[in-house]
């Protein structure tokens, strides 16, 4: 495994960093306050190939590797975590499973517009009674001629307010537990699908999180993704990739907060000197830098492992667990370095602090990551 980025990756990182500074950062505070879904950001990101970073060009994507995908999510999240997760969901939770399990027709009809950013997608797994216990979902899919008829509801769906396509997980037979779960590609303008309103949250305010409701929603059988009963495995394997994206998002949030804290520490004068002259602040910054680097390396390692093919659940869970907890510590310390000003909305650091928190929850809580890690290491 090569740890240094290659020329293509460095060029991509610099291009995305510039795009983030010029296009994403100026609106980050505003969309955090208004909760407005940044459609224009998604369209402009898509022009750069960021809607389907690792999707082959023949399917509408940019044809890059998974480490490149991590660089994209980190750089965007470094200035705006909402924008970071919007891209992450479209890339890894929506494009990836269609690429892996879709038929040629599904790739043409769904993947090409999603990976090119003409459309945006969401991943509809979680339900009011099925969060960590994803297999307990109650949404049903009943076969009726050439269609399935879906009934049920989903909660906490990132991109839900804006999505044109939802990957919906529903059971064809509740008595079969996870073996009944089946995945469907559902255009969100289908009759029988409705959405909730904007969900006000602690952070990532602009991620379009909402509920989805299905009432006698007819989905053509040709839109079934994979086989009947394969949906739970599709969801789990997809989440392995998603967790790498969230790890990269956490690294980006931590890096953004670290940079704000370093700048502030150099500028802020107390007791007759810049606070960066105090060893306590230097130790804080040193610890933060080490945690961020360790999180980034675990994230790149997981990305590299995914690129090799085969299962990478262990590496993805390790990266997500460590990076999300690092983001929590680093944003907390960054706020502490800012003192009273850090607690105000005048500085970005309070937003980073709020945004970091969700990375320990979505796409599997830290506790779920530990279950996955324990399961994998006890199998070895
Ligand atoms: N890849 C492939 N197959 C997998 C797998 C993986 N990573 N993980 C499990 N499986 C398979 C198992 O091999 C097993 O297969 P068999 O039936 O053939 O034996 C089957 O799936 C069931 O596995 P488990 O018995 O381990 O399943 P479980 O019910 O005990 O659940 C769990 C395991 C790890 C707790 C899982 O439910 C889980 O990950 N929960 C968290 C859910 C989650 O992450 N939700 C995120 C929602 S999306 C989101 O958050 C998006 C957003 O907002 C940004």
XYZ file of C-alpha atoms and ligand atoms in Angstrom:
434
model
C 0.000 0.000 0.000
C 1.277 3.408 -0.977
C 0.660 6.115 1.651
C 1.592 9.135 -0.488
C -1.039 10.527 -2.805
C -0.269 10.255 -6.508
C -0.259 13.242 -8.877
C -3.843 12.716 -9.993
C -5.068 12.560 -6.401
C -3.115 15.684 -5.433
C -4.565 17.559 -8.392
C -8.061 16.430 -7.456
C -7.554 17.439 -3.817
C -6.345 20.919 -4.813
C -9.193 21.388 -7.296
C -11.806 20.355 -4.730
C -10.135 22.491 -2.050
C -10.424 25.539 -4.339
C -14.044 24.687 -5.191
C -14.809 24.281 -1.477
C -13.237 27.652 -0.647
C -14.848 29.534 -3.521
C -18.280 27.924 -3.810
C -19.082 25.907 -0.676
C -17.574 27.877 2.237
C -19.298 31.202 1.500
C -22.731 29.588 1.944
C -21.936 27.138 4.752
C -23.045 29.331 7.645
C -26.155 30.532 5.830
C -27.440 27.048 4.947
C -26.658 25.835 8.450
C -28.930 28.564 9.770
C -31.704 28.279 7.173
C -31.547 24.505 6.674
C -31.980 25.080 2.934
C -30.856 22.091 0.837
C -27.986 23.377 -1.364
C -29.162 22.212 -4.790
C -26.868 24.600 -6.574
C -23.865 23.182 -4.723
C -24.822 19.669 -5.848
C -25.165 20.800 -9.466
C -21.785 22.568 -9.420
C -20.113 19.637 -7.647
C -21.543 17.358 -10.335
C -19.892 19.480 -13.027
C -16.565 18.531 -11.430
C -17.513 14.835 -11.418
C -18.103 14.715 -7.667
C -21.574 13.117 -7.749
C -20.095 9.763 -8.782
C -16.373 10.023 -8.039
C -15.539 6.303 -8.183
C -18.200 5.293 -10.696
C -16.689 4.279 -14.076
C -17.038 6.914 -16.792
C -19.158 4.585 -18.951
C -21.828 4.799 -16.204
C -21.716 8.587 -15.880
C -19.079 8.879 -13.129
C -15.581 10.329 -12.892
C -13.849 6.917 -12.895
C -11.508 7.699 -10.009
C -10.425 5.503 -7.093
C -11.794 5.226 -3.545
C -8.976 7.211 -1.910
C -9.867 10.034 -4.334
C -13.457 9.756 -3.182
C -12.244 10.196 0.436
C -10.277 13.290 -0.553
C -13.408 14.799 -2.078
C -15.554 14.162 0.991
C -12.829 15.421 3.338
C -12.255 18.652 1.422
C -15.953 19.492 1.160
C -16.612 18.603 4.825
C -13.636 20.722 5.866
C -15.809 23.750 5.100
C -19.382 22.369 5.163
C -20.369 19.035 6.685
C -23.908 19.197 5.262
C -22.537 19.389 1.731
C -20.113 16.575 2.581
C -22.804 14.128 3.626
C -25.041 15.042 0.679
C -22.254 13.967 -1.681
C -21.301 10.974 0.423
C -24.824 9.535 0.358
C -25.202 10.000 -3.386
C -21.795 8.428 -4.061
C -21.551 5.548 -1.662
C -25.065 4.704 -0.547
C -26.800 5.210 -3.873
C -24.411 4.918 -6.846
C -22.317 2.114 -5.323
C -25.086 -0.482 -4.838
C -26.532 0.192 -8.300
C -23.066 -0.297 -9.766
C -22.572 -3.502 -7.768
C -26.029 -5.101 -8.071
C -27.908 -3.268 -10.829
C -28.921 -4.740 -14.169
C -27.646 -3.093 -17.360
C -31.043 -1.417 -17.736
C -30.991 -0.129 -14.128
C -27.493 1.258 -14.662
C -28.658 3.115 -17.773
C -31.872 4.349 -16.245
C -30.683 5.171 -12.706
C -26.908 5.086 -12.341
C -25.988 7.326 -15.254
C -28.161 10.277 -14.128
C -27.213 9.779 -10.453
C -23.460 9.510 -11.045
C -23.477 12.488 -13.401
C -25.483 14.525 -10.886
C -28.454 15.085 -13.169
C -30.412 13.354 -10.403
C -29.806 12.957 -6.698
C -30.457 9.887 -4.591
C -31.194 8.810 -1.033
C -30.916 5.531 0.883
C -34.092 4.558 2.719
C -33.333 1.860 5.288
C -34.028 3.314 8.759
C -37.524 3.197 10.229
C -39.005 4.439 13.504
C -38.570 0.951 15.025
C -35.513 -0.138 13.036
C -32.365 1.949 13.556
C -29.371 -0.036 14.822
C -31.524 -3.157 14.386
C -31.957 -2.575 10.678
C -33.315 -6.089 10.078
C -36.404 -5.204 12.149
C -37.825 -2.983 9.405
C -41.605 -3.244 8.841
C -42.076 -1.730 5.381
C -43.591 -4.407 3.163
C -43.392 -5.167 -0.554
C -46.180 -7.358 -1.930
C -45.813 -8.810 -5.422
C -48.760 -7.961 -7.670
C -48.350 -8.981 -11.326
C -45.424 -7.079 -12.825
C -45.225 -4.737 -9.848
C -44.493 -4.729 -6.144
C -46.750 -2.720 -3.859
C -44.895 -0.984 -1.018
C -46.431 0.161 2.277
C -44.594 1.646 5.246
C -42.404 4.562 6.227
C -38.784 5.602 6.700
C -37.158 8.163 8.988
C -33.945 10.233 9.115
C -33.431 10.006 5.366
C -30.487 12.198 4.355
C -31.152 13.919 0.959
C -34.787 12.834 1.393
C -36.176 16.299 0.705
C -34.352 16.627 -2.597
C -33.939 13.078 -3.883
C -35.233 12.044 -7.297
C -34.525 8.389 -6.568
C -34.723 6.429 -3.321
C -33.235 3.008 -2.680
C -35.958 1.550 -0.500
C -35.548 -1.564 1.642
C -38.773 -3.474 2.262
C -39.732 -6.999 3.259
C -41.431 -9.421 0.872
C -42.101 -11.693 3.868
C -41.830 -10.373 7.415
C -41.741 -13.915 8.833
C -38.364 -14.471 7.133
C -36.608 -11.703 9.136
C -33.581 -10.260 7.325
C -33.940 -12.938 4.619
C -37.161 -11.281 3.436
C -35.627 -7.847 2.932
C -35.487 -6.698 -0.677
C -34.125 -3.507 -2.260
C -36.008 -1.343 -4.775
C -35.098 1.621 -6.941
C -37.965 4.044 -6.517
C -38.441 7.304 -8.438
C -39.659 9.736 -5.787
C -42.343 11.172 -8.050
C -44.159 7.800 -7.998
C -47.790 8.058 -6.868
C -48.047 6.759 -3.297
C -44.728 8.234 -2.139
C -44.823 11.320 0.063
C -42.246 13.113 2.183
C -42.196 14.812 5.574
C -40.943 18.341 6.176
C -37.527 19.691 7.104
C -36.239 17.961 10.202
C -34.557 20.401 12.576
C -31.400 18.784 14.006
C -28.336 19.630 16.129
C -26.040 19.767 13.093
C -25.770 19.004 9.353
C -28.854 21.183 9.069
C -28.863 21.421 5.276
C -28.731 17.695 4.501
C -32.413 17.479 3.541
C -33.242 14.963 6.286
C -36.860 13.899 6.311
C -39.321 11.014 6.483
C -40.609 9.059 3.493
C -44.086 7.486 3.422
C -45.245 4.720 1.087
C -48.923 4.064 0.617
C -49.813 1.417 -1.969
C -46.753 2.590 -3.873
C -46.365 0.557 -7.082
C -42.816 -0.236 -8.155
C -42.220 -2.178 -11.385
C -40.506 -5.517 -10.709
C -37.724 -4.480 -13.119
C -36.760 -1.809 -10.527
C -35.990 -4.459 -7.905
C -32.278 -4.198 -7.060
C -30.811 -7.683 -6.674
C -32.878 -10.713 -5.796
C -35.784 -11.061 -3.416
C -34.295 -11.513 0.051
C -30.897 -10.098 -0.936
C -31.697 -6.609 0.360
C -30.200 -6.908 3.829
C -26.844 -8.055 2.495
C -26.970 -5.266 -0.083
C -27.679 -2.754 2.698
C -24.850 -4.070 4.901
C -22.281 -4.265 2.121
C -23.293 -0.786 0.956
C -22.941 0.597 4.478
C -19.370 -0.725 4.630
C -18.576 1.690 1.801
C -20.759 4.424 3.293
C -18.827 4.224 6.550
C -15.607 5.081 4.699
C -17.363 8.203 3.408
C -18.482 9.176 6.923
C -14.953 8.575 8.228
C -13.694 10.961 5.529
C -16.403 13.444 6.492
C -15.290 13.253 10.144
C -11.654 13.825 9.118
C -12.747 16.879 7.117
C -14.767 18.332 9.998
C -11.844 17.785 12.394
C -9.372 19.313 9.941
C -11.592 22.369 9.434
C -11.930 22.899 13.190
C -8.196 22.351 13.730
C -7.302 24.996 11.152
C -9.678 27.511 12.739
C -8.175 26.797 16.178
C -4.586 27.138 14.948
C -5.384 30.456 13.282
C -7.181 31.754 16.352
C -4.384 30.631 18.696
C -1.858 32.614 16.663
C -4.005 35.741 16.659
C -5.523 35.772 20.128
C -3.464 37.745 22.643
C -3.765 37.067 26.360
C -1.333 37.770 29.193
C 0.739 39.805 26.732
C 1.315 37.130 24.090
C -0.393 35.006 21.430
C -2.056 32.067 23.166
C -0.177 29.750 20.750
C 2.907 30.599 22.840
C 1.431 28.741 25.807
C 2.492 25.133 26.078
C -1.026 24.042 27.045
C -2.389 25.310 23.723
C 0.554 23.792 21.868
C -0.164 20.421 23.472
C -3.838 20.706 22.517
C -2.883 21.423 18.893
C -0.324 18.619 18.855
C -2.851 16.063 20.123
C -5.441 17.262 17.621
C -2.993 16.980 14.700
C -2.018 13.431 15.671
C -5.638 12.304 16.010
C -6.557 13.761 12.627
C -3.629 12.095 10.885
C -4.355 8.742 12.512
C -8.012 9.025 11.469
C -7.045 9.955 7.921
C -4.640 7.030 7.619
C -7.254 4.553 8.853
C -9.713 6.044 6.363
C -7.297 5.757 3.454
C -6.418 2.215 4.518
C -10.104 1.258 4.418
C -10.450 2.954 1.015
C -7.430 1.085 -0.289
C -8.836 -2.203 1.034
C -12.151 -1.555 -0.703
C -10.293 -0.829 -3.933
C -8.630 -4.270 -3.739
C -12.026 -6.034 -3.800
C -13.269 -8.525 -1.197
C -14.750 -7.707 2.188
C -13.524 -4.638 4.108
C -16.128 -4.400 6.910
C -13.404 -4.428 9.593
C -11.312 -1.643 8.104
C -14.372 0.522 7.340
C -15.779 0.140 10.865
C -12.386 0.869 12.431
C -11.994 4.009 10.328
C -15.509 5.252 11.055
C -15.264 4.553 14.783
C -11.907 6.233 15.203
C -12.471 9.174 12.858
C -15.868 10.090 14.294
C -14.545 10.000 17.852
C -11.483 12.014 16.764
C -13.811 14.600 15.202
C -15.642 14.800 18.515
C -12.434 15.408 20.528
C -10.857 17.746 18.011
C -13.899 19.990 17.579
C -14.315 20.101 21.351
C -10.700 21.205 21.820
C -10.987 23.701 18.967
C -13.952 25.269 20.725
C -12.025 25.332 24.014
C -9.104 27.128 22.362
C -11.566 29.770 21.135
C -12.854 30.269 24.699
C -16.049 32.327 24.987
C -15.894 33.360 21.312
C -16.021 29.702 20.310
C -19.389 29.379 21.966
C -20.865 32.126 19.807
C -22.147 31.954 16.236
C -19.537 34.506 15.239
C -16.981 31.746 14.649
C -17.287 28.546 12.590
C -16.046 26.341 15.358
C -19.432 25.896 17.062
C -20.834 24.597 13.747
C -17.993 22.087 13.411
C -18.630 21.012 17.011
C -22.349 20.422 16.316
C -21.733 18.773 12.936
C -19.153 16.324 14.313
C -21.656 14.713 16.651
C -23.710 12.949 13.983
C -20.685 11.107 12.601
C -20.800 8.931 15.738
C -24.432 8.077 15.013
C -25.379 7.792 11.355
C -24.397 4.877 9.115
C -24.081 2.837 12.313
C -23.414 4.208 15.794
C -19.992 3.807 17.420
C -21.456 0.904 19.376
C -22.516 -0.824 16.135
C -19.012 -0.270 14.694
C -17.601 -2.038 17.768
C -19.988 -4.972 17.168
C -18.817 -5.211 13.561
C -15.148 -4.991 14.606
C -15.586 -7.604 17.348
C -17.423 -9.931 14.957
C -14.624 -9.662 12.398
C -11.721 -10.064 14.822
C -13.328 -13.043 16.545
C -13.781 -14.764 13.180
C -10.074 -14.441 12.363
N -21.512 -7.516 4.016
C -22.198 -8.595 3.501
N -23.075 -9.320 4.236
C -23.246 -8.968 5.513
C -22.575 -7.870 6.104
C -21.668 -7.143 5.281
N -21.002 -6.101 5.767
N -22.976 -7.750 7.381
C -23.858 -8.736 7.612
N -24.009 -9.468 6.484
C -24.872 -10.650 6.308
C -24.443 -11.762 7.277
O -23.414 -12.553 6.725
C -25.731 -12.540 7.428
O -25.908 -13.337 6.286
P -26.652 -14.788 6.368
O -28.073 -14.507 6.586
O -26.379 -15.398 5.028
O -26.008 -15.519 7.509
C -26.803 -11.448 7.360
O -26.200 -10.317 6.699
C -27.282 -11.018 8.733
O -26.152 -10.590 9.476
P -26.208 -10.388 11.043
O -26.779 -11.603 11.675
O -24.845 -9.929 11.489
O -27.276 -9.198 11.173
P -27.858 -8.449 12.430
O -29.314 -8.320 12.267
O -27.308 -9.029 13.681
O -27.270 -6.955 12.238
C -25.727 -5.146 12.484
C -25.937 -6.648 12.220
C -24.212 -4.940 12.306
C -26.124 -4.751 13.882
C -26.515 -4.346 11.420
O -27.901 -4.401 11.649
C -26.101 -2.879 11.351
O -25.115 -2.543 10.715
N -26.887 -1.965 11.979
C -26.684 -0.550 11.820
C -27.571 -0.019 10.744
C -27.036 1.226 10.107
O -25.825 1.391 9.940
N -27.910 2.107 9.666
C -27.524 3.262 8.958
C -28.698 3.821 8.204
S -28.267 4.719 6.752
C -27.695 6.223 7.251
O -27.452 6.459 8.405
C -27.463 7.199 6.159
C -27.320 8.613 6.593
O -28.136 9.169 7.285
C -26.179 9.375 6.144
